[in-house]
PDB file of C-alpha atoms in Angstrom:
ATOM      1  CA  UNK A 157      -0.657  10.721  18.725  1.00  0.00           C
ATOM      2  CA  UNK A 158      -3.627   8.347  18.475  1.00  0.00           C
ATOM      3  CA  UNK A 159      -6.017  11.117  19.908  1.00  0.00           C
ATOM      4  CA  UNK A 160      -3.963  13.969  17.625  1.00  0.00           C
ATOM      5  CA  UNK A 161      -5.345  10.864  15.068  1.00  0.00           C
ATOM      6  CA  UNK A 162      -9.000  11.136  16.432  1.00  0.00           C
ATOM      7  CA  UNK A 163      -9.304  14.567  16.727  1.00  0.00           C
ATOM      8  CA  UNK A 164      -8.059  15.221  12.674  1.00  0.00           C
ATOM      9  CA  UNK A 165     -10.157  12.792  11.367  1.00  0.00           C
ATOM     10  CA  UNK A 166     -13.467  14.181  13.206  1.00  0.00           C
ATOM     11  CA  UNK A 167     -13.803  11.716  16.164  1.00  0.00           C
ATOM     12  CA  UNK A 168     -13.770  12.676  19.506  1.00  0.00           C
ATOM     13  CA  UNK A 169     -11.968  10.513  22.197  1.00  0.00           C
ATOM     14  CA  UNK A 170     -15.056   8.911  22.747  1.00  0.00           C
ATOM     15  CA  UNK A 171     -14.973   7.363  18.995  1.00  0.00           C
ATOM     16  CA  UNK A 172     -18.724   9.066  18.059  1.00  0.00           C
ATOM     17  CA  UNK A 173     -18.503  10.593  14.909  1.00  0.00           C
ATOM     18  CA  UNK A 174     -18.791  14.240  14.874  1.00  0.00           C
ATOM     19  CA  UNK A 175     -21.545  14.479  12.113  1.00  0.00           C
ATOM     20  CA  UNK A 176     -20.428  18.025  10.518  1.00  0.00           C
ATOM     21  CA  UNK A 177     -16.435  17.021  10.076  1.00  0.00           C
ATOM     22  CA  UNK A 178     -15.100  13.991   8.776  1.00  0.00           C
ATOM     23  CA  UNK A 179     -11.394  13.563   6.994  1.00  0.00           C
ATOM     24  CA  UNK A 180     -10.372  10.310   5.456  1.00  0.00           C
ATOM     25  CA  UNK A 181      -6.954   9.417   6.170  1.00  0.00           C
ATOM     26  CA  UNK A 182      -4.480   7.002   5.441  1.00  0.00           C
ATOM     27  CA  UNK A 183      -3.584   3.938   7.242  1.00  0.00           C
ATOM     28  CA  UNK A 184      -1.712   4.496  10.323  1.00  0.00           C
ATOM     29  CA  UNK A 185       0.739   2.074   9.255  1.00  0.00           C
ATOM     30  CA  UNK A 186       1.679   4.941   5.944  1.00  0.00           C
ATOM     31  CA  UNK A 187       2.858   7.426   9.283  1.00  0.00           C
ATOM     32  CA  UNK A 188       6.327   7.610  10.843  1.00  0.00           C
ATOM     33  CA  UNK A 189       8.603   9.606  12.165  1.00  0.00           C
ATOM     34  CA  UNK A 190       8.892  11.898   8.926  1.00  0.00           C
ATOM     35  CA  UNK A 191       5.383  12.404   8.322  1.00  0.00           C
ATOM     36  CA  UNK A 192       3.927   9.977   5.226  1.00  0.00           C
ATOM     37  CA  UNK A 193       6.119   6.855   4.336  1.00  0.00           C
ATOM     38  CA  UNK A 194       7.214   7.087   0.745  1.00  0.00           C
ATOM     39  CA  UNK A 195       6.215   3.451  -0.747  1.00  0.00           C
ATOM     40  CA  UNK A 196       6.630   2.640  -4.368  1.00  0.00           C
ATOM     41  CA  UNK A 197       4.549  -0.093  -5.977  1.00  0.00           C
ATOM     42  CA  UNK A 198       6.856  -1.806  -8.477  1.00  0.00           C
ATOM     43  CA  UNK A 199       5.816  -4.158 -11.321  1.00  0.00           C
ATOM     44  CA  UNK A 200       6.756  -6.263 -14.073  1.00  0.00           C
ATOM     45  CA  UNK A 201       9.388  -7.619 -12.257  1.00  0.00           C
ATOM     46  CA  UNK A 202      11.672 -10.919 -13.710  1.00  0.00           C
ATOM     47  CA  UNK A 203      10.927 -14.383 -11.342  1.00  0.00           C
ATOM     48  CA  UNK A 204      14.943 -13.835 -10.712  1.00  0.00           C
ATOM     49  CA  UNK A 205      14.310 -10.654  -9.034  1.00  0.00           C
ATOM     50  CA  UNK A 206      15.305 -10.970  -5.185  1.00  0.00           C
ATOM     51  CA  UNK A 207      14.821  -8.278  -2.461  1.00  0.00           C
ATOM     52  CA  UNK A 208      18.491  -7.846  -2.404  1.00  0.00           C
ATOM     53  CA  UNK A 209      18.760  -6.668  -5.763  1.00  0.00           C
ATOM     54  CA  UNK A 210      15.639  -4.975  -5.673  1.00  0.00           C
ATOM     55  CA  UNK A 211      16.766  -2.899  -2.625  1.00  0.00           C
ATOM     56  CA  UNK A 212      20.254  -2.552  -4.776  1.00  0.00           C
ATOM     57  CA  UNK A 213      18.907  -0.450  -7.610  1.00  0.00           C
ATOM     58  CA  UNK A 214      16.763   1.408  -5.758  1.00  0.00           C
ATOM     59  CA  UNK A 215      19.147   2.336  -3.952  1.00  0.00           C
ATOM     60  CA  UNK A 216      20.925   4.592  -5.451  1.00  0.00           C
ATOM     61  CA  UNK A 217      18.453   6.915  -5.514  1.00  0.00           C
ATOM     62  CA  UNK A 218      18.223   7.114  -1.731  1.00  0.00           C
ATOM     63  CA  UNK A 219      17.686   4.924   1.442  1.00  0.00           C
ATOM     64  CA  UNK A 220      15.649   2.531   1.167  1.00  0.00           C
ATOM     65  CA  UNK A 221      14.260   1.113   4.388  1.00  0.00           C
ATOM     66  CA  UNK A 222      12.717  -1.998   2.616  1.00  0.00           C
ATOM     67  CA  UNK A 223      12.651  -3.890  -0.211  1.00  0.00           C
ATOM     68  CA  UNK A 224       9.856  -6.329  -0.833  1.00  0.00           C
ATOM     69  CA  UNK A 225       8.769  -8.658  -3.092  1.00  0.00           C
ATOM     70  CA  UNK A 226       5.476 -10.800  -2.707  1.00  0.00           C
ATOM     71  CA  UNK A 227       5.584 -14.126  -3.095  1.00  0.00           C
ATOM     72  CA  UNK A 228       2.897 -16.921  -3.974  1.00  0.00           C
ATOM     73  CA  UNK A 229       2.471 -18.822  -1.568  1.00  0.00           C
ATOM     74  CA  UNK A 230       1.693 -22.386  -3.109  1.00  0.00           C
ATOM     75  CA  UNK A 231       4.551 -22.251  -5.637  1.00  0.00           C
ATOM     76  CA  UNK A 232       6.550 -20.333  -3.243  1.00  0.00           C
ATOM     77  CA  UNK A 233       7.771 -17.818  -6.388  1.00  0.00           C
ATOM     78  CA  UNK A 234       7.436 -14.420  -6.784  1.00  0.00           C
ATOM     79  CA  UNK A 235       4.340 -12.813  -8.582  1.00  0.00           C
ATOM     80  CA  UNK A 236       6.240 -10.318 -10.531  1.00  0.00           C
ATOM     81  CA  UNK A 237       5.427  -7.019  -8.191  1.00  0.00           C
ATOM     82  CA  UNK A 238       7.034  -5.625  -5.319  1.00  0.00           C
ATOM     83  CA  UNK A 239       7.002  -2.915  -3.222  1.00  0.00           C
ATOM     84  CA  UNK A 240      10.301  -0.188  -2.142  1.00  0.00           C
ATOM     85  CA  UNK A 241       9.888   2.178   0.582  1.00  0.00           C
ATOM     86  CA  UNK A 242      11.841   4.760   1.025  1.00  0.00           C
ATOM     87  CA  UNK A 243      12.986   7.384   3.618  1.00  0.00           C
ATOM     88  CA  UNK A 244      11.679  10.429   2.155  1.00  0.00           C
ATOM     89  CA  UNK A 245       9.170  11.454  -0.354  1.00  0.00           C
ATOM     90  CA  UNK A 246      12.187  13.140  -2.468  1.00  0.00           C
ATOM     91  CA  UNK A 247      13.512   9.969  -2.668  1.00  0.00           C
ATOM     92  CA  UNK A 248      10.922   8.080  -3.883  1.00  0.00           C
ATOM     93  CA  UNK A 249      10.078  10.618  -5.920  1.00  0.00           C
ATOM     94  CA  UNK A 250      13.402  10.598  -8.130  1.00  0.00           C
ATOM     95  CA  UNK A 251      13.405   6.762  -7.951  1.00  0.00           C
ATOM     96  CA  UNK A 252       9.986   6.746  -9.682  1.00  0.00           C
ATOM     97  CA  UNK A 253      10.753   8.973 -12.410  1.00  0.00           C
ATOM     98  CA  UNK A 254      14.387   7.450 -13.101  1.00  0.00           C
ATOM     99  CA  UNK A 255      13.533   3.665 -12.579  1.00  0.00           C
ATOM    100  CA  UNK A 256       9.861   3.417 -14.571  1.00  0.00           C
ATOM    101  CA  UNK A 257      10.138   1.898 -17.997  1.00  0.00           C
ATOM    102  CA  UNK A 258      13.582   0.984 -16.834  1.00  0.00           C
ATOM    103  CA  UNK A 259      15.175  -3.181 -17.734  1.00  0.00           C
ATOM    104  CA  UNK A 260      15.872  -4.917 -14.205  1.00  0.00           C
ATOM    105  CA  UNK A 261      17.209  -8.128 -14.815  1.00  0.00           C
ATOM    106  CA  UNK A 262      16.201  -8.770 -18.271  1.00  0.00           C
ATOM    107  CA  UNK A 263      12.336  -7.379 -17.727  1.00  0.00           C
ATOM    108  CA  UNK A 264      11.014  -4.006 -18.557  1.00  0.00           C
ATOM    109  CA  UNK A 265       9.745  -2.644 -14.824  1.00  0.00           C
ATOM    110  CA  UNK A 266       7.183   0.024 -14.023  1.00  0.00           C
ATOM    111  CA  UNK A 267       6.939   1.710 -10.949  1.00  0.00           C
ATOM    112  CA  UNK A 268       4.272   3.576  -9.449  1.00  0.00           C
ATOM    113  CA  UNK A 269       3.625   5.334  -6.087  1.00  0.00           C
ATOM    114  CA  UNK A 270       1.723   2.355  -3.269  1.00  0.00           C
ATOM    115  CA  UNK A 271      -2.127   2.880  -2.968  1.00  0.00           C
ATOM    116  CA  UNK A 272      -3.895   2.318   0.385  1.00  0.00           C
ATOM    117  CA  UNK A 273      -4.982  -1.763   0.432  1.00  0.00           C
ATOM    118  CA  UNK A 274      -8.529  -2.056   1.107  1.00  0.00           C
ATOM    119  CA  UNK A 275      -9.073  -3.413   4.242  1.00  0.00           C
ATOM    120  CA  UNK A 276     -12.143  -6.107   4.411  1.00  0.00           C
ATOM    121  CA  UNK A 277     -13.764  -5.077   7.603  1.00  0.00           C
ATOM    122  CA  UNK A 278     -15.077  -1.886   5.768  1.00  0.00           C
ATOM    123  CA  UNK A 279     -16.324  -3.742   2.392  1.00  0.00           C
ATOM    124  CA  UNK A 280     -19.530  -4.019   1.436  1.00  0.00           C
ATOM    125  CA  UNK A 281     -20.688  -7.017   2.537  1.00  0.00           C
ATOM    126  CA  UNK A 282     -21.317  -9.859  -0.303  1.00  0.00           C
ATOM    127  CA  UNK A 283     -25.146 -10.552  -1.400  1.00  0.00           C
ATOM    128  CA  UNK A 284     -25.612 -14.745  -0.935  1.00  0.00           C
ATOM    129  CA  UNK A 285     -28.720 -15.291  -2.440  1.00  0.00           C
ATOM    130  CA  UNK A 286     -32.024 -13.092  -3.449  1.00  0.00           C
ATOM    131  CA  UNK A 287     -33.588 -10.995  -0.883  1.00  0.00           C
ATOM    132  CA  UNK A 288     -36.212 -12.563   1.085  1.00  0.00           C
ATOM    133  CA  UNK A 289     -39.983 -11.260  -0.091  1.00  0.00           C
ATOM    134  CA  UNK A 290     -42.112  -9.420   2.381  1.00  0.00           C
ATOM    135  CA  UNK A 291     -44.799 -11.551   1.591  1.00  0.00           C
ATOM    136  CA  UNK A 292     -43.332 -15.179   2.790  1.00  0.00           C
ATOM    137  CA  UNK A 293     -44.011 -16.495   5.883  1.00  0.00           C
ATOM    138  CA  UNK A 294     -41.125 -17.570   7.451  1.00  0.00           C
TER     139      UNK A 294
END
């Protein structure tokens, strides 16, 4: 699959570029068995909000394979957002538009399909001072 991977996305096996082709594609961990994984980004949720009953009412919209809610990790409480992922894009799809601007324990949610994360290794690097002049002599 890796090289299936290489070959869509315009690199040969030996990982050079192929100059005329080049697809951008998402994450290998957004692949599995069933083609894309179907992750919803939800926000706005209450501090009371567990994964349990997270993964409760999304669930009846399908199967959810996980349910999780990120955490702070000094104060070791939740900062209001979550993601669900689901086992098909239908799925998600239905628990989007039934679930956003929906109450969840006492808070008004809104859900919205997961964007890629940025990873840091391809950022742009951050500037640390001016750039050096031609004309010093270092």
């Amino acid at each position: 699959m890796a090289a299936a991977l290489r070959r869509i996305s315009g690199l040969f096996l030996s990982g050079r570029p192929n100059p005329r082709k080049h697809v951008i594609l998402p994450p290998p961990h957004f692949f599995s068995s069933r083609g894309i994984a179907s992750k919803l980004f939800v926000g706005g949720l209450s501090f009371y909000t567990t994964e349990e009953t997270l993964s409760e009412a999304f669930g009846q919209f399908g199967q959810v394979i996980e349910a999780k809610i990120i955490m702070d990790r000094v104060s070791d409480r939740s900062k209001g957002f979550g993601f669900v992922t689901f086992a098909s894009e239908d799925e998600a799809e239905k628990a989007l538009t039934e679930m956003n601007g929906k109450i969840l324990n006492g808070r008004v949610i809104f859900v919205d399909t997961a964007k890629a994360r940025p990873r840091f290794n391809d950022a742009v690097p951050i500037a640390s001072g001016p750039p050096k002049s031609q004309d010093s002599k270092d």
